[in-house]
Amino acid sequence: RLRLERSREEWMAGISHDLRTPLSAVQGYGHLLESGQFQWSEQELLEMGTTIREKSGYMLELLQDFSLTFELQNHTPGEQLEPLELNEFVRRAVLRYVNDPTWSDVTFDFEENAASIRIMANTKWFQRLLDNLISNAVKHNGPGTAIEIGVGLENGSAVVRVRDDGVGMDEETKTRLFDRYYRGTSTDESVDGSGLGLCIARAVVTAH
């Protein structure tokens, strides 16, 4: 009960802190549009709409991350485990990025295992794990980065690897990689992020 209460307090504090900035931006544009004091060009309205959509999407992603963190930390069973063929599941996850025009300046290479690999997994959690690892490699590196995703077997265990040839991580980031809310010192400050991505990824792996 004490752990649950402490988690709830951290959860609420995290939401309050990380939602404040994007919510202020949405509220500010709302006030400007509502006031009727200004005339906006079509391009300006388009830019406002884009910002509001991006900030709203970011807030929704934050809420989902906070909820999943809370769920994982308190060992909520979530959805039932089901059979999953790892090669096909990871291949489809990679294809979503390959076919996304916003990532056209990044190259993706997928290497599947020669034999089929079947595991029992919570598909929702496992998809979030892959998304967090791949999107980190995309968001925190520059144009021209090559990202390799591979599936294999080691000592009877299924293995998924995500590698990139980007900027890498400094020593402080490596030591604090899985701390909640920590964003690496080498991370571009313009990149939105809650600092929960790798914490969630590790928790998903541990839960499985």
CSV table of N, CA and C in Angstrom, one decimal, residues 107-202:
chain,number,residue,atom,x,y,z
A,107,THR,N,18.2,6.0,-42.4
A,107,THR,CA,18.1,4.7,-43.1
A,107,THR,C,17.9,3.6,-42.0
A,108,PHE,N,17.1,2.6,-42.4
A,108,PHE,CA,16.8,1.5,-41.5
A,108,PHE,C,17.2,0.2,-42.2
A,109,ASP,N,17.8,-0.7,-41.4
A,109,ASP,CA,18.2,-2.0,-41.9
A,109,ASP,C,17.7,-3.0,-40.9
A,110,PHE,N,16.9,-4.0,-41.4
A,110,PHE,CA,16.4,-5.0,-40.5
A,110,PHE,C,17.0,-6.4,-40.8
A,111,GLU,N,17.5,-7.1,-39.8
A,111,GLU,CA,18.0,-8.4,-40.0
A,111,GLU,C,17.3,-9.4,-39.2
A,112,GLU,N,16.5,-10.3,-39.8
A,112,GLU,CA,15.7,-11.3,-39.1
A,112,GLU,C,16.5,-12.5,-38.9
A,113,ASN,N,16.0,-13.3,-37.9
A,113,ASN,CA,16.7,-14.6,-37.6
A,113,ASN,C,16.3,-15.6,-38.7
A,114,ALA,N,17.2,-16.6,-39.0
A,114,ALA,CA,16.9,-17.5,-40.1
A,114,ALA,C,15.7,-18.4,-39.7
A,115,ALA,N,15.6,-18.8,-38.5
A,115,ALA,CA,14.5,-19.6,-38.0
A,115,ALA,C,13.4,-18.8,-37.3
A,116,SER,N,12.2,-19.3,-37.3
A,116,SER,CA,11.1,-18.6,-36.6
A,116,SER,C,11.4,-18.5,-35.1
A,117,ILE,N,11.1,-17.4,-34.4
A,117,ILE,CA,11.3,-17.3,-33.0
A,117,ILE,C,9.9,-17.0,-32.4
A,118,ARG,N,9.4,-17.9,-31.6
A,118,ARG,CA,8.1,-17.6,-31.0
A,118,ARG,C,8.2,-17.4,-29.5
A,119,ILE,N,7.6,-16.3,-29.0
A,119,ILE,CA,7.6,-16.0,-27.6
A,119,ILE,C,6.2,-15.7,-27.1
A,120,MET,N,6.0,-15.7,-25.8
A,120,MET,CA,4.8,-15.2,-25.2
A,120,MET,C,4.9,-13.8,-24.8
A,121,ALA,N,4.1,-12.9,-25.2
A,121,ALA,CA,4.3,-11.5,-24.9
A,121,ALA,C,3.0,-10.8,-24.8
A,122,ASN,N,3.0,-9.6,-24.1
A,122,ASN,CA,1.9,-8.7,-24.1
A,122,ASN,C,2.2,-7.8,-25.3
A,123,THR,N,1.4,-7.9,-26.4
A,123,THR,CA,1.7,-7.2,-27.6
A,123,THR,C,1.7,-5.7,-27.4
A,124,LYS,N,0.8,-5.1,-26.6
A,124,LYS,CA,0.8,-3.7,-26.4
A,124,LYS,C,2.0,-3.2,-25.7
A,125,TRP,N,2.5,-3.9,-24.7
A,125,TRP,CA,3.7,-3.5,-24.0
A,125,TRP,C,4.9,-3.7,-24.9
A,126,PHE,N,4.9,-4.8,-25.7
A,126,PHE,CA,6.1,-5.1,-26.5
A,126,PHE,C,6.2,-4.1,-27.6
A,127,GLN,N,5.1,-3.7,-28.2
A,127,GLN,CA,5.1,-2.6,-29.2
A,127,GLN,C,5.7,-1.3,-28.7
A,128,ARG,N,5.3,-1.0,-27.4
A,128,ARG,CA,5.8,0.3,-26.8
A,128,ARG,C,7.3,0.1,-26.6
A,129,LEU,N,7.8,-1.0,-26.2
A,129,LEU,CA,9.2,-1.3,-26.0
A,129,LEU,C,10.0,-1.0,-27.3
A,130,LEU,N,9.5,-1.5,-28.5
A,130,LEU,CA,10.2,-1.3,-29.7
A,130,LEU,C,10.1,0.1,-30.2
A,131,ASP,N,8.9,0.7,-30.0
A,131,ASP,CA,8.8,2.1,-30.4
A,131,ASP,C,9.7,3.0,-29.6
A,132,ASN,N,9.8,2.8,-28.3
A,132,ASN,CA,10.7,3.6,-27.5
A,132,ASN,C,12.2,3.5,-27.9
A,133,LEU,N,12.6,2.3,-28.2
A,133,LEU,CA,14.0,2.1,-28.6
A,133,LEU,C,14.3,2.7,-30.0
A,134,ILE,N,13.4,2.4,-31.0
A,134,ILE,CA,13.6,2.9,-32.3
A,134,ILE,C,13.5,4.4,-32.4
A,135,SER,N,12.5,5.0,-31.8
A,135,SER,CA,12.3,6.4,-31.8
A,135,SER,C,13.4,7.2,-31.1
A,136,ASN,N,14.0,6.6,-30.1
A,136,ASN,CA,15.1,7.2,-29.4
A,136,ASN,C,16.3,7.3,-30.4
A,137,ALA,N,16.5,6.3,-31.2
A,137,ALA,CA,17.6,6.3,-32.1
A,137,ALA,C,17.4,7.3,-33.2
A,138,VAL,N,16.1,7.5,-33.6
A,138,VAL,CA,15.8,8.5,-34.6
A,138,VAL,C,15.9,9.9,-34.1
A,139,LYS,N,15.2,10.2,-32.9
A,139,LYS,CA,15.0,11.6,-32.4
A,139,LYS,C,16.3,12.2,-32.0
A,140,HIS,N,17.2,11.4,-31.4
A,140,HIS,CA,18.4,12.0,-30.8
A,140,HIS,C,19.6,11.9,-31.6
A,141,ASN,N,19.4,11.7,-32.9
A,141,ASN,CA,20.6,11.7,-33.9
A,141,ASN,C,20.2,12.6,-35.0
A,142,GLY,N,21.3,13.0,-35.8
A,142,GLY,CA,21.1,13.9,-36.9
A,142,GLY,C,20.7,13.2,-38.2
A,143,PRO,N,20.5,13.9,-39.3
A,143,PRO,CA,20.2,13.4,-40.6
A,143,PRO,C,21.3,12.4,-41.1
A,144,GLY,N,21.0,11.4,-41.8
A,144,GLY,CA,22.0,10.5,-42.3
A,144,GLY,C,22.3,9.3,-41.4
A,145,THR,N,21.7,9.3,-40.2
A,145,THR,CA,22.0,8.2,-39.2
A,145,THR,C,21.5,6.9,-39.8
A,146,ALA,N,22.3,5.9,-39.6
A,146,ALA,CA,21.9,4.5,-40.0
A,146,ALA,C,21.5,3.7,-38.8
A,147,ILE,N,20.3,3.1,-38.8
A,147,ILE,CA,19.8,2.4,-37.6
A,147,ILE,C,19.6,0.9,-38.0
A,148,GLU,N,20.2,0.0,-37.3
A,148,GLU,CA,20.1,-1.4,-37.5
A,148,GLU,C,19.3,-2.1,-36.5
A,149,ILE,N,18.3,-2.9,-36.9
A,149,ILE,CA,17.4,-3.6,-35.9
A,149,ILE,C,17.6,-5.1,-36.3
A,150,GLY,N,17.9,-5.9,-35.3
A,150,GLY,CA,18.1,-7.3,-35.5
A,150,GLY,C,17.4,-8.2,-34.5
A,151,VAL,N,17.0,-9.4,-35.0
A,151,VAL,CA,16.4,-10.4,-34.1
A,151,VAL,C,17.2,-11.6,-34.1
A,152,GLY,N,17.4,-12.2,-32.9
A,152,GLY,CA,18.2,-13.4,-32.9
A,152,GLY,C,17.9,-14.3,-31.6
A,153,LEU,N,18.8,-15.3,-31.4
A,153,LEU,CA,18.7,-16.1,-30.2
A,153,LEU,C,20.1,-16.2,-29.6
A,154,GLU,N,20.1,-16.1,-28.3
A,154,GLU,CA,21.4,-16.3,-27.5
A,154,GLU,C,21.1,-17.1,-26.3
A,155,ASN,N,21.8,-18.2,-26.2
A,155,ASN,CA,21.6,-19.1,-25.0
A,155,ASN,C,20.2,-19.4,-24.7
A,156,GLY,N,19.4,-19.6,-25.7
A,156,GLY,CA,18.0,-20.0,-25.6
A,156,GLY,C,17.1,-18.8,-25.3
A,157,SER,N,17.6,-17.6,-25.3
A,157,SER,CA,16.7,-16.4,-25.1
A,157,SER,C,16.6,-15.7,-26.4
A,158,ALA,N,15.4,-15.1,-26.6
A,158,ALA,CA,15.2,-14.2,-27.7
A,158,ALA,C,15.8,-12.9,-27.5
A,159,VAL,N,16.4,-12.3,-28.5
A,159,VAL,CA,17.2,-11.1,-28.4
A,159,VAL,C,16.7,-10.1,-29.6
A,160,VAL,N,16.5,-8.9,-29.2
A,160,VAL,CA,16.2,-7.8,-30.2
A,160,VAL,C,17.3,-6.7,-30.0
A,161,ARG,N,18.0,-6.4,-31.0
A,161,ARG,CA,19.0,-5.3,-30.9
A,161,ARG,C,18.6,-4.1,-31.8
A,162,VAL,N,18.8,-2.9,-31.2
A,162,VAL,CA,18.6,-1.7,-31.9
A,162,VAL,C,20.0,-0.9,-31.8
A,163,ARG,N,20.6,-0.7,-32.9
A,163,ARG,CA,21.9,0.0,-32.9
A,163,ARG,C,21.9,1.1,-33.9
A,164,ASP,N,22.6,2.2,-33.6
A,164,ASP,CA,22.8,3.3,-34.6
A,164,ASP,C,24.2,3.8,-34.6
A,165,ASP,N,24.5,4.5,-35.6
A,165,ASP,CA,25.9,5.1,-35.8
A,165,ASP,C,25.9,6.6,-35.5
A,166,GLY,N,25.0,7.0,-34.6
A,166,GLY,CA,24.8,8.4,-34.3
A,166,GLY,C,25.8,9.0,-33.3
A,167,VAL,N,25.3,10.0,-32.5
A,167,VAL,CA,26.2,10.7,-31.6
A,167,VAL,C,26.7,9.9,-30.4
A,168,GLY,N,25.9,8.9,-30.0
A,168,GLY,CA,26.3,8.1,-28.8
A,168,GLY,C,25.9,8.8,-27.5
A,169,MET,N,26.4,8.3,-26.4
A,169,MET,CA,26.1,8.8,-25.1
A,169,MET,C,27.3,9.0,-24.3
A,170,ASP,N,27.3,10.1,-23.5
A,170,ASP,CA,28.4,10.4,-22.6
A,170,ASP,C,28.3,9.5,-21.4
A,171,GLU,N,29.3,9.5,-20.5
A,171,GLU,CA,29.4,8.6,-19.4
A,171,GLU,C,28.3,8.8,-18.4
A,172,GLU,N,27.9,10.1,-18.1
A,172,GLU,CA,26.9,10.4,-17.2
A,172,GLU,C,25.5,9.8,-17.7
A,173,THR,N,25.3,10.0,-19.0
A,173,THR,CA,24.0,9.4,-19.5
A,173,THR,C,24.0,7.9,-19.4
A,174,LYS,N,25.1,7.2,-19.6
A,174,LYS,CA,25.2,5.8,-19.5
A,174,LYS,C,24.9,5.3,-18.1
A,175,THR,N,25.4,6.0,-17.1
A,175,THR,CA,25.2,5.6,-15.7
A,175,THR,C,23.7,5.8,-15.2
A,176,ARG,N,23.0,6.8,-15.9
A,176,ARG,CA,21.7,7.2,-15.4
A,176,ARG,C,20.6,6.8,-16.5
A,177,LEU,N,21.0,5.9,-17.4
A,177,LEU,CA,20.2,5.6,-18.6
A,177,LEU,C,18.7,5.3,-18.2
A,178,PHE,N,18.5,4.5,-17.1
A,178,PHE,CA,17.2,4.0,-16.8
A,178,PHE,C,16.5,4.7,-15.7
A,179,ASP,N,17.1,5.9,-15.3
A,179,ASP,CA,16.5,6.7,-14.2
A,179,ASP,C,15.2,7.3,-14.8
A,180,ARG,N,14.2,7.3,-14.0
A,180,ARG,CA,12.9,8.0,-14.4
A,180,ARG,C,13.1,9.5,-14.5
A,181,TYR,N,12.6,10.1,-15.6
A,181,TYR,CA,12.6,11.5,-15.9
A,181,TYR,C,14.0,12.0,-16.3
A,182,TYR,N,15.0,11.1,-16.4
A,182,TYR,CA,16.3,11.7,-16.8
A,182,TYR,C,16.4,11.7,-18.3
A,183,ARG,N,16.8,12.9,-18.8
A,183,ARG,CA,17.1,13.1,-20.2
A,183,ARG,C,18.6,13.4,-20.3
A,184,GLY,N,19.3,12.6,-21.2
A,184,GLY,CA,20.7,12.7,-21.2
A,184,GLY,C,21.3,14.0,-21.5
A,185,THR,N,22.5,14.3,-21.0
A,185,THR,CA,23.1,15.6,-21.2
A,185,THR,C,23.5,15.8,-22.7
A,186,SER,N,23.5,14.7,-23.5
A,186,SER,CA,23.8,14.9,-24.9
A,186,SER,C,22.6,15.0,-25.8
A,187,THR,N,21.4,15.0,-25.1
A,187,THR,CA,20.1,15.1,-25.8
A,187,THR,C,19.9,16.5,-26.3
A,188,ASP,N,19.4,16.7,-27.5
A,188,ASP,CA,19.1,18.0,-28.0
A,188,ASP,C,17.9,18.5,-27.2
A,189,GLU,N,18.1,19.7,-26.7
A,189,GLU,CA,17.1,20.3,-25.8
A,189,GLU,C,15.8,20.6,-26.5
A,190,SER,N,15.8,20.7,-27.9
A,190,SER,CA,14.6,21.0,-28.6
A,190,SER,C,13.7,19.8,-28.8
A,191,VAL,N,14.2,18.6,-28.4
A,191,VAL,CA,13.5,17.3,-28.6
A,191,VAL,C,12.6,17.1,-27.4
A,192,ASP,N,11.3,17.0,-27.6
A,192,ASP,CA,10.4,16.8,-26.5
A,192,ASP,C,10.6,15.4,-26.0
A,193,GLY,N,10.5,15.2,-24.7
A,193,GLY,CA,10.6,13.9,-24.1
A,193,GLY,C,10.4,13.9,-22.6
A,194,SER,N,9.8,12.9,-22.1
A,194,SER,CA,9.4,12.9,-20.7
A,194,SER,C,10.6,12.3,-19.8
A,195,GLY,N,11.6,11.7,-20.5
A,195,GLY,CA,12.6,11.0,-19.7
A,195,GLY,C,12.1,9.6,-19.2
A,196,LEU,N,11.0,9.1,-19.7
A,196,LEU,CA,10.4,7.8,-19.3
A,196,LEU,C,10.7,6.7,-20.3
A,197,GLY,N,11.2,7.1,-21.5
A,197,GLY,CA,11.2,6.1,-22.6
A,197,GLY,C,12.0,4.8,-22.2
A,198,LEU,N,13.3,5.0,-21.8
A,198,LEU,CA,14.1,3.8,-21.5
A,198,LEU,C,13.7,3.2,-20.2
A,199,CYS,N,13.2,4.0,-19.3
A,199,CYS,CA,12.7,3.4,-18.0
A,199,CYS,C,11.6,2.4,-18.3
A,200,ILE,N,10.7,2.9,-19.2
A,200,ILE,CA,9.5,2.0,-19.6
A,200,ILE,C,10.0,0.8,-20.4
A,201,ALA,N,11.0,1.0,-21.3
A,201,ALA,CA,11.5,-0.1,-22.0
A,201,ALA,C,12.1,-1.2,-21.1
A,202,ARG,N,12.9,-0.8,-20.1
A,202,ARG,CA,13.5,-1.7,-19.2
A,202,ARG,C,12.4,-2.5,-18.4
